[in-house]
Amino acid sequence: MKTRVGIVGGGPAGLLLSHLLHRAGIESVVLERRSRGVLENEIRAGVLEHHTAELLREIGVGGRMEREGSVHHGINLRFDGRTERVDFADLTGKSVTLYGQHEVVRDLISARLESGGELIFGARVTGLSGLETDSPTVRFTDSDGDEEALDCDFVVGVDGFHGISRGCIPGSVRREYQKVYPFGWFGLLVAAPPSTEELIYALHDRGFSLVSTRSPEMQRMYFQCNPNENAQAWSDDRIWTEMHARLDTEDWKLTDGEILQKNVVQMRSFVTEPMQHGRLFIAGDAAHIVPPTGAKGMNLAVADVRVLAKGLTEHYRSGDHAALENYTETCLRRVWKASRFSWWMTSLLHRADSDPFHLKVQIAELDYVTSSRAASTTLAENYVGLPLPV
């Protein structure tokens, strides 16, 4: 097998890159270890930055997002028994769109297949070779267990934090930065009507909680917990008691419902440098992880592949290599800013210890953030998305 760009990973970043390249007339093959059914039904929350939603519309895959997604013009910060709204529209003129990551995946898979794109599901990549040559090779085992090889001009690793790609950058040049947080998120998928029109981020003496919306019938909720907690050991009654304790006010009550899914997510910040080696480029979770508090994960991946698509297009159209050579530097400026924002939001809203002084400082900062237009604008600008590199 041979193609121009071999893409390891068929999540939103890999599929989007393949579609962007297709629009530029550049052939690619996407290798994804999961089946199409598993990939499309792996339910994931999604907050799309203003620029991400605009890009999906621009490339013709935003139709269902516009019909079924929910546009939010602000968020609510709840602390010290009160709720304050941060108005994105007023502060930035922009918004975010709530639309599940798995829904984006479904739309991109349909678009790629309709345009004749080559997606190979059930492909387990076993090795990358020739990365410092002009013709690297991706070796993989297909869904029938047969060993295959894909020769290409470039390899793009968008295979997540545990994928093979990042480890193919030699340890002698690779630097990794990591922060592991002492808490996790207990995530809930609930069959219930919305409790709120816009997201509620809450700081409470018992810890952080978040109320989000997914659809008129399905909601996403989270609360801070021990990262080693066994989600299945929590009864529904215990979960609702905890959520009500952290969120209910005198004039607002959380709406209960049937809990369809529960899981615990560990929290970490992670960045690797560089994001390229020879003809290998990595993007998305393969290169960086952020805690979900700032809603930056998929948006950073989108920004990465947008930069990479431009660089590859310039390479094939004019032989200009500058954008590819500067890929790491261009992406990391935005990655580190988003990492800072995600760390700040996480630190602002989570109880890292039982120190009452620390809690009072957090409340004071939330009070400042919501009473100062300058501080509110800083939060809003980062949440709706900083300008894209290209």
Tab-separated table of C-alpha atoms in Angstrom:
chain	number	residue	atom	x	y	z
A	1	MET	CA	0.000	0.000	0.000
A	2	LYS	CA	1.165	3.532	-0.721
A	3	THR	CA	-0.164	7.009	-0.043
A	4	ARG	CA	1.128	10.513	0.527
A	5	VAL	CA	0.150	10.913	4.194
A	6	GLY	CA	-0.308	7.965	6.536
A	7	ILE	CA	-2.504	8.949	9.497
A	8	VAL	CA	-2.271	6.785	12.608
A	9	GLY	CA	-5.517	7.286	14.515
A	10	GLY	CA	-9.106	7.744	13.354
A	11	GLY	CA	-10.445	10.034	16.059
A	12	PRO	CA	-11.590	13.595	15.328
A	13	ALA	CA	-8.049	14.884	14.707
A	14	GLY	CA	-7.073	12.166	12.249
A	15	LEU	CA	-10.365	12.303	10.378
A	16	LEU	CA	-10.306	16.093	10.203
A	17	LEU	CA	-6.752	16.115	8.884
A	18	SER	CA	-7.666	13.573	6.226
A	19	HIS	CA	-10.631	15.704	5.151
A	20	LEU	CA	-8.589	18.914	5.041
A	21	LEU	CA	-5.962	17.174	2.925
A	22	HIS	CA	-8.641	15.781	0.613
A	23	ARG	CA	-9.932	19.297	0.024
A	24	ALA	CA	-6.393	20.297	-0.955
A	25	GLY	CA	-6.079	17.336	-3.332
A	26	ILE	CA	-3.660	15.378	-1.119
A	27	GLU	CA	-4.160	11.627	-0.714
A	28	SER	CA	-4.129	10.039	2.736
A	29	VAL	CA	-4.966	6.770	4.480
A	30	VAL	CA	-6.356	6.656	8.025
A	31	LEU	CA	-5.514	3.636	10.208
A	32	GLU	CA	-7.774	3.174	13.249
A	33	ARG	CA	-7.497	0.256	15.699
A	34	ARG	CA	-11.172	0.375	16.733
A	35	SER	CA	-14.131	-0.661	14.599
A	36	ARG	CA	-16.346	1.988	13.076
A	37	GLY	CA	-19.198	1.011	15.384
A	38	VAL	CA	-17.110	1.343	18.527
A	39	LEU	CA	-15.600	4.632	17.381
A	40	GLU	CA	-18.931	6.228	16.558
A	41	ASN	CA	-20.610	5.108	19.767
A	42	GLU	CA	-17.872	5.953	22.260
A	43	ILE	CA	-19.846	8.738	23.931
A	44	ARG	CA	-17.669	11.740	24.690
A	45	ALA	CA	-18.630	15.222	25.784
A	46	GLY	CA	-17.704	18.104	23.542
A	47	VAL	CA	-17.443	21.875	23.890
A	48	LEU	CA	-16.417	23.320	20.530
A	49	GLU	CA	-14.584	26.623	20.528
A	50	HIS	CA	-15.880	29.356	18.252
A	51	HIS	CA	-13.109	28.710	15.687
A	52	THR	CA	-13.632	24.930	15.758
A	53	ALA	CA	-17.348	25.269	14.999
A	54	GLU	CA	-16.578	27.777	12.230
A	55	LEU	CA	-14.070	25.391	10.638
A	56	LEU	CA	-16.546	22.489	10.616
A	57	ARG	CA	-19.078	24.711	8.845
A	58	GLU	CA	-16.459	25.960	6.395
A	59	ILE	CA	-15.443	22.454	5.272
A	60	GLY	CA	-19.017	21.228	4.899
A	61	VAL	CA	-19.373	18.940	7.926
A	62	GLY	CA	-21.251	21.299	10.241
A	63	GLY	CA	-24.829	20.717	9.088
A	64	ARG	CA	-25.873	18.304	11.825
A	65	MET	CA	-23.937	20.308	14.400
A	66	GLU	CA	-26.015	23.370	13.510
A	67	ARG	CA	-29.257	21.395	13.752
A	68	GLU	CA	-28.545	19.405	16.908
A	69	GLY	CA	-25.780	21.289	18.722
A	70	SER	CA	-26.456	23.849	21.424
A	71	VAL	CA	-24.879	27.300	21.114
A	72	HIS	CA	-23.921	28.807	24.470
A	73	HIS	CA	-23.144	32.494	24.901
A	74	GLY	CA	-21.792	32.228	28.448
A	75	ILE	CA	-21.171	30.059	31.498
A	76	ASN	CA	-22.221	30.280	35.151
A	77	LEU	CA	-19.760	30.251	38.040
A	78	ARG	CA	-21.345	29.168	41.324
A	79	PHE	CA	-19.501	29.835	44.587
A	80	ASP	CA	-20.145	31.088	48.107
A	81	GLY	CA	-23.891	30.413	47.729
A	82	ARG	CA	-24.356	32.586	44.626
A	83	THR	CA	-24.169	32.279	40.859
A	84	GLU	CA	-22.439	34.736	38.536
A	85	ARG	CA	-22.635	34.596	34.738
A	86	VAL	CA	-19.701	35.242	32.394
A	87	ASP	CA	-21.220	36.666	29.195
A	88	PHE	CA	-19.108	35.517	26.234
A	89	ALA	CA	-21.189	37.387	23.677
A	90	ASP	CA	-20.817	40.711	25.465
A	91	LEU	CA	-17.134	40.247	26.311
A	92	THR	CA	-15.869	38.705	23.063
A	93	GLY	CA	-18.698	38.637	20.521
A	94	LYS	CA	-18.225	34.857	20.283
A	95	SER	CA	-19.817	31.661	21.586
A	96	VAL	CA	-19.151	27.958	22.086
A	97	THR	CA	-21.159	25.002	20.770
A	98	LEU	CA	-21.979	21.912	22.824
A	99	TYR	CA	-21.804	18.965	20.444
A	100	GLY	CA	-20.404	15.580	21.454
A	101	GLN	CA	-16.986	14.546	20.216
A	102	HIS	CA	-18.447	11.248	19.017
A	103	GLU	CA	-20.964	13.230	16.941
A	104	VAL	CA	-18.087	15.094	15.264
A	105	VAL	CA	-16.482	11.713	14.556
A	106	ARG	CA	-19.675	10.422	12.946
A	107	ASP	CA	-19.934	13.489	10.720
A	108	LEU	CA	-16.301	13.269	9.644
A	109	ILE	CA	-16.462	9.529	8.912
A	110	SER	CA	-19.520	10.083	6.709
A	111	ALA	CA	-17.814	12.940	4.892
A	112	ARG	CA	-14.636	10.951	4.289
A	113	LEU	CA	-16.459	7.865	3.017
A	114	GLU	CA	-18.753	9.915	0.783
A	115	SER	CA	-15.706	11.525	-0.843
A	116	GLY	CA	-13.918	8.198	-1.353
A	117	GLY	CA	-11.533	8.496	1.568
A	118	GLU	CA	-9.636	5.403	2.657
A	119	LEU	CA	-10.332	4.549	6.300
A	120	ILE	CA	-9.056	1.226	7.585
A	121	PHE	CA	-10.791	0.190	10.809
A	122	GLY	CA	-9.468	-2.583	13.027
A	123	ALA	CA	-5.884	-1.698	12.066
A	124	ARG	CA	-3.420	-2.179	14.928
A	125	VAL	CA	-0.231	-0.265	14.137
A	126	THR	CA	2.834	-2.250	15.207
A	127	GLY	CA	5.713	-0.046	14.098
A	128	LEU	CA	6.927	3.036	12.262
A	129	SER	CA	10.182	2.950	10.302
A	130	GLY	CA	12.188	5.131	7.939
A	131	LEU	CA	11.033	8.301	9.677
A	132	GLU	CA	14.264	10.100	8.826
A	133	THR	CA	13.978	9.189	5.139
A	134	ASP	CA	11.741	10.463	2.347
A	135	SER	CA	9.598	7.311	2.422
A	136	PRO	CA	8.621	6.144	5.918
A	137	THR	CA	6.573	2.996	6.463
A	138	VAL	CA	3.710	2.233	8.829
A	139	ARG	CA	3.369	-1.447	9.700
A	140	PHE	CA	0.043	-2.724	10.985
A	141	THR	CA	-2.112	-5.781	11.479
A	142	ASP	CA	-5.534	-5.603	9.841
A	143	SER	CA	-8.858	-6.799	11.233
A	144	ASP	CA	-8.225	-10.301	9.804
A	145	GLY	CA	-4.880	-10.559	11.574
A	146	ASP	CA	-2.834	-10.111	8.392
A	147	GLU	CA	0.355	-8.037	8.547
A	148	GLU	CA	0.382	-5.044	6.199
A	149	ALA	CA	2.675	-2.121	5.366
A	150	LEU	CA	1.767	1.405	4.287
A	151	ASP	CA	4.481	3.394	2.503
A	152	CYS	CA	4.017	7.153	2.567
A	153	ASP	CA	5.732	10.525	2.317
A	154	PHE	CA	4.746	11.604	5.832
A	155	VAL	CA	3.367	9.930	8.963
A	156	VAL	CA	1.000	11.755	11.313
A	157	GLY	CA	0.447	10.277	14.769
A	158	VAL	CA	-2.935	11.189	16.244
A	159	ASP	CA	-3.273	7.960	18.188
A	160	GLY	CA	-3.809	9.359	21.664
A	161	PHE	CA	-1.751	9.440	24.841
A	162	HIS	CA	-1.153	5.663	24.857
A	163	GLY	CA	-0.470	5.327	21.130
A	164	ILE	CA	2.738	4.225	19.464
A	165	SER	CA	3.617	7.472	17.681
A	166	ARG	CA	5.016	9.683	20.442
A	167	GLY	CA	7.473	6.973	21.510
A	168	CYS	CA	8.953	6.976	18.001
A	169	ILE	CA	10.460	10.393	18.669
A	170	PRO	CA	13.877	9.480	20.122
A	171	GLY	CA	14.179	9.906	23.861
A	172	SER	CA	17.419	11.828	23.319
A	173	VAL	CA	15.474	14.728	21.769
A	174	ARG	CA	12.059	14.309	23.419
A	175	ARG	CA	11.185	16.263	26.570
A	176	GLU	CA	7.987	15.590	28.483
A	177	TYR	CA	6.299	17.874	31.015
A	178	GLN	CA	3.601	16.498	33.275
A	179	LYS	CA	1.448	17.432	36.228
A	180	VAL	CA	-0.811	14.796	37.819
A	181	TYR	CA	-3.626	16.276	39.903
A	182	PRO	CA	-4.596	14.731	43.255
A	183	PHE	CA	-8.259	14.421	42.243
A	184	GLY	CA	-10.400	13.085	39.443
A	185	TRP	CA	-13.805	13.661	37.850
A	186	PHE	CA	-16.747	11.362	38.524
A	187	GLY	CA	-18.641	11.552	35.226
A	188	LEU	CA	-22.361	10.912	34.762
A	189	LEU	CA	-24.536	10.487	31.686
A	190	VAL	CA	-28.100	11.107	32.834
A	191	ALA	CA	-31.470	10.666	31.144
A	192	ALA	CA	-33.196	13.855	32.308
A	193	PRO	CA	-34.370	17.232	31.002
A	194	PRO	CA	-31.845	20.077	31.231
A	195	SER	CA	-31.321	21.622	34.651
A	196	THR	CA	-29.723	24.719	33.150
A	197	GLU	CA	-29.548	26.542	29.837
A	198	GLU	CA	-25.796	27.144	30.213
A	199	LEU	CA	-23.024	25.227	31.967
A	200	ILE	CA	-22.630	25.638	35.722
A	201	TYR	CA	-19.113	25.388	37.157
A	202	ALA	CA	-19.376	25.176	40.941
A	203	LEU	CA	-16.889	25.466	43.787
A	204	HIS	CA	-18.128	24.026	47.078
A	205	ASP	CA	-16.503	23.099	50.355
A	206	ARG	CA	-17.073	19.434	49.331
A	207	GLY	CA	-15.331	19.979	45.991
A	208	PHE	CA	-15.959	20.912	42.371
A	209	SER	CA	-19.023	20.005	40.294
A	210	LEU	CA	-20.213	20.728	36.761
A	211	VAL	CA	-23.629	20.611	35.127
A	212	SER	CA	-23.631	20.446	31.329
A	213	THR	CA	-26.216	19.731	28.659
A	214	ARG	CA	-26.077	17.241	25.819
A	215	SER	CA	-29.605	17.206	24.423
A	216	PRO	CA	-33.189	17.887	25.570
A	217	GLU	CA	-33.297	14.332	26.971
A	218	MET	CA	-29.662	13.624	27.973
A	219	GLN	CA	-27.318	15.517	30.313
A	220	ARG	CA	-23.666	15.384	31.346
A	221	MET	CA	-22.640	16.009	34.970
A	222	TYR	CA	-19.414	15.709	36.913
A	223	PHE	CA	-18.123	16.067	40.456
A	224	GLN	CA	-14.647	16.040	41.953
A	225	CYS	CA	-13.618	12.760	43.543
A	226	ASN	CA	-10.646	10.654	44.554
A	227	PRO	CA	-8.914	9.577	41.306
A	228	ASN	CA	-8.851	5.957	42.559
A	229	GLU	CA	-12.581	5.899	43.288
A	230	ASN	CA	-14.561	2.888	42.055
A	231	ALA	CA	-17.482	4.409	40.164
A	232	GLN	CA	-19.548	1.226	40.342
A	233	ALA	CA	-19.363	1.258	44.137
A	234	TRP	CA	-21.463	4.433	44.226
A	235	SER	CA	-25.233	3.920	44.363
A	236	ASP	CA	-27.465	6.313	42.449
A	237	ASP	CA	-28.858	7.653	45.730
A	238	ARG	CA	-25.379	8.421	47.008
A	239	ILE	CA	-24.470	10.185	43.761
A	240	TRP	CA	-27.571	12.389	43.781
A	241	THR	CA	-27.091	13.246	47.447
A	242	GLU	CA	-23.559	14.433	46.658
A	243	MET	CA	-24.600	16.411	43.579
A	244	HIS	CA	-27.449	18.169	45.391
A	245	ALA	CA	-25.188	19.025	48.333
A	246	ARG	CA	-22.696	20.740	46.036
A	247	LEU	CA	-25.084	22.462	43.640
A	248	ASP	CA	-28.541	23.228	45.061
A	249	THR	CA	-29.352	26.783	46.148
A	250	GLU	CA	-32.448	28.330	47.723
A	251	ASP	CA	-33.938	29.130	44.311
A	252	TRP	CA	-32.471	26.336	42.127
A	253	LYS	CA	-32.550	22.532	42.338
A	254	LEU	CA	-30.715	20.014	40.196
A	255	THR	CA	-33.024	17.773	38.140
A	256	ASP	CA	-32.467	14.069	38.836
A	257	GLY	CA	-32.806	11.295	36.291
A	258	GLU	CA	-31.748	7.776	35.403
A	259	ILE	CA	-27.975	7.419	35.473
A	260	LEU	CA	-27.029	5.600	32.273
A	261	GLN	CA	-23.256	5.752	32.593
A	262	LYS	CA	-20.750	6.523	35.329
A	263	ASN	CA	-16.979	6.571	35.251
A	264	VAL	CA	-13.973	8.200	36.922
A	265	VAL	CA	-11.533	10.267	34.871
A	266	GLN	CA	-8.053	10.987	36.189
A	267	MET	CA	-6.732	14.527	35.735
A	268	ARG	CA	-3.384	15.439	34.268
A	269	SER	CA	-1.573	18.080	32.276
A	270	PHE	CA	1.001	16.782	29.795
A	271	VAL	CA	3.041	18.315	26.969
A	272	THR	CA	5.776	16.752	24.868
A	273	GLU	CA	8.368	18.648	22.858
A	274	PRO	CA	9.081	18.495	19.969
A	275	MET	CA	5.936	17.454	18.100
A	276	GLN	CA	7.874	16.266	15.047
A	277	HIS	CA	10.853	14.143	14.087
A	278	GLY	CA	11.944	13.600	10.522
A	279	ARG	CA	8.816	12.794	8.528
A	280	LEU	CA	6.749	12.074	11.672
A	281	PHE	CA	4.375	14.677	13.130
A	282	ILE	CA	2.235	14.133	16.233
A	283	ALA	CA	-0.915	16.014	17.199
A	284	GLY	CA	-3.757	16.057	19.699
A	285	ASP	CA	-3.596	13.766	22.729
A	286	ALA	CA	-0.496	12.065	21.322
A	287	ALA	CA	1.349	15.323	22.002
A	288	HIS	CA	-0.516	16.952	24.876
A	289	ILE	CA	-3.209	16.360	27.490
A	290	VAL	CA	-5.162	18.979	29.435
A	291	PRO	CA	-7.595	18.517	32.327
A	292	PRO	CA	-11.167	18.833	31.008
A	293	THR	CA	-12.024	21.879	33.138
A	294	GLY	CA	-11.174	24.310	30.360
A	295	ALA	CA	-12.760	22.233	27.548
A	296	LYS	CA	-9.612	22.407	25.411
A	297	GLY	CA	-8.748	18.819	24.477
A	298	MET	CA	-10.394	18.348	21.081
A	299	ASN	CA	-10.016	22.034	20.238
A	300	LEU	CA	-6.237	21.833	20.614
A	301	ALA	CA	-6.188	18.785	18.336
A	302	VAL	CA	-8.175	20.705	15.725
A	303	ALA	CA	-5.717	23.599	15.903
A	304	ASP	CA	-2.760	21.210	15.503
A	305	VAL	CA	-4.070	19.498	12.386
A	306	ARG	CA	-5.110	22.806	10.859
A	307	VAL	CA	-1.476	23.955	11.095
A	308	LEU	CA	-0.268	20.612	9.754
A	309	ALA	CA	-2.731	20.603	6.840
A	310	LYS	CA	-1.493	24.033	5.787
A	311	GLY	CA	2.135	22.927	5.980
A	312	LEU	CA	1.536	19.774	3.946
A	313	THR	CA	-0.468	21.712	1.369
A	314	GLU	CA	2.344	24.245	0.918
A	315	HIS	CA	4.869	21.402	0.640
A	316	TYR	CA	3.008	19.699	-2.194
A	317	ARG	CA	1.872	22.838	-4.014
A	318	SER	CA	5.004	24.950	-3.980
A	319	GLY	CA	7.759	23.012	-2.269
A	320	ASP	CA	7.747	25.502	0.602
A	321	HIS	CA	8.787	23.623	3.767
A	322	ALA	CA	8.719	26.544	6.220
A	323	ALA	CA	5.323	25.764	7.788
A	324	LEU	CA	6.254	22.100	8.297
A	325	GLU	CA	9.640	22.987	9.759
A	326	ASN	CA	7.968	25.419	12.187
A	327	TYR	CA	5.087	23.076	13.082
A	328	THR	CA	6.231	22.384	16.649
A	329	GLU	CA	6.944	26.025	17.465
A	330	THR	CA	3.660	27.231	15.945
A	331	CYS	CA	1.515	24.670	17.772
A	332	LEU	CA	3.241	24.827	21.141
A	333	ARG	CA	2.601	28.545	21.577
A	334	ARG	CA	-1.126	27.795	21.607
A	335	VAL	CA	-0.743	24.479	23.450
A	336	TRP	CA	1.053	26.070	26.394
A	337	LYS	CA	-1.472	28.910	26.607
A	338	ALA	CA	-4.326	26.409	26.655
A	339	SER	CA	-2.439	24.304	29.227
A	340	ARG	CA	-2.066	27.382	31.416
A	341	PHE	CA	-5.759	28.197	31.133
A	342	SER	CA	-6.834	24.615	31.879
A	343	TRP	CA	-4.501	24.469	34.890
A	344	TRP	CA	-5.838	27.839	36.123
A	345	MET	CA	-9.505	26.816	35.778
A	346	THR	CA	-8.748	23.521	37.528
A	347	SER	CA	-6.886	25.223	40.374
A	348	LEU	CA	-9.603	27.847	40.732
A	349	LEU	CA	-12.505	25.400	41.065
A	350	HIS	CA	-11.172	22.270	42.785
A	351	ARG	CA	-10.385	21.579	46.443
A	352	ALA	CA	-6.814	20.291	46.445
A	353	ASP	CA	-6.699	20.156	50.250
A	354	SER	CA	-8.822	20.932	53.282
A	355	ASP	CA	-7.077	24.233	54.023
A	356	PRO	CA	-9.805	26.828	54.809
A	357	PHE	CA	-7.431	29.662	53.852
A	358	HIS	CA	-7.056	28.233	50.357
A	359	LEU	CA	-10.845	27.979	49.957
A	360	LYS	CA	-11.251	31.633	50.968
A	361	VAL	CA	-8.624	32.662	48.409
A	362	GLN	CA	-10.432	30.688	45.698
A	363	ILE	CA	-13.720	32.423	46.569
A	364	ALA	CA	-11.985	35.803	46.502
A	365	GLU	CA	-10.535	35.091	43.072
A	366	LEU	CA	-13.903	33.951	41.710
A	367	ASP	CA	-15.436	37.125	43.117
A	368	TYR	CA	-12.751	39.168	41.356
A	369	VAL	CA	-13.082	37.270	38.075
A	370	THR	CA	-16.841	37.836	37.971
A	371	SER	CA	-16.804	41.474	39.150
A	372	SER	CA	-13.942	42.793	36.993
A	373	ARG	CA	-14.687	43.194	33.285
A	374	ALA	CA	-10.991	42.808	32.499
A	375	ALA	CA	-10.766	39.540	34.439
A	376	SER	CA	-14.033	38.243	32.967
A	377	THR	CA	-12.769	39.061	29.477
A	378	THR	CA	-9.588	37.082	30.086
A	379	LEU	CA	-11.633	34.020	31.048
A	380	ALA	CA	-14.051	34.493	28.145
A	381	GLU	CA	-11.317	34.955	25.528
A	382	ASN	CA	-9.616	31.743	26.580
A	383	TYR	CA	-12.834	29.740	26.889
A	384	VAL	CA	-14.236	30.626	23.436
A	385	GLY	CA	-10.767	30.012	21.990
A	386	LEU	CA	-7.662	32.060	21.373
A	387	PRO	CA	-6.954	32.963	17.725
A	388	LEU	CA	-5.865	30.040	15.591
A	389	PRO	CA	-2.273	30.015	14.330
A	390	VAL	CA	-3.486	30.104	10.717
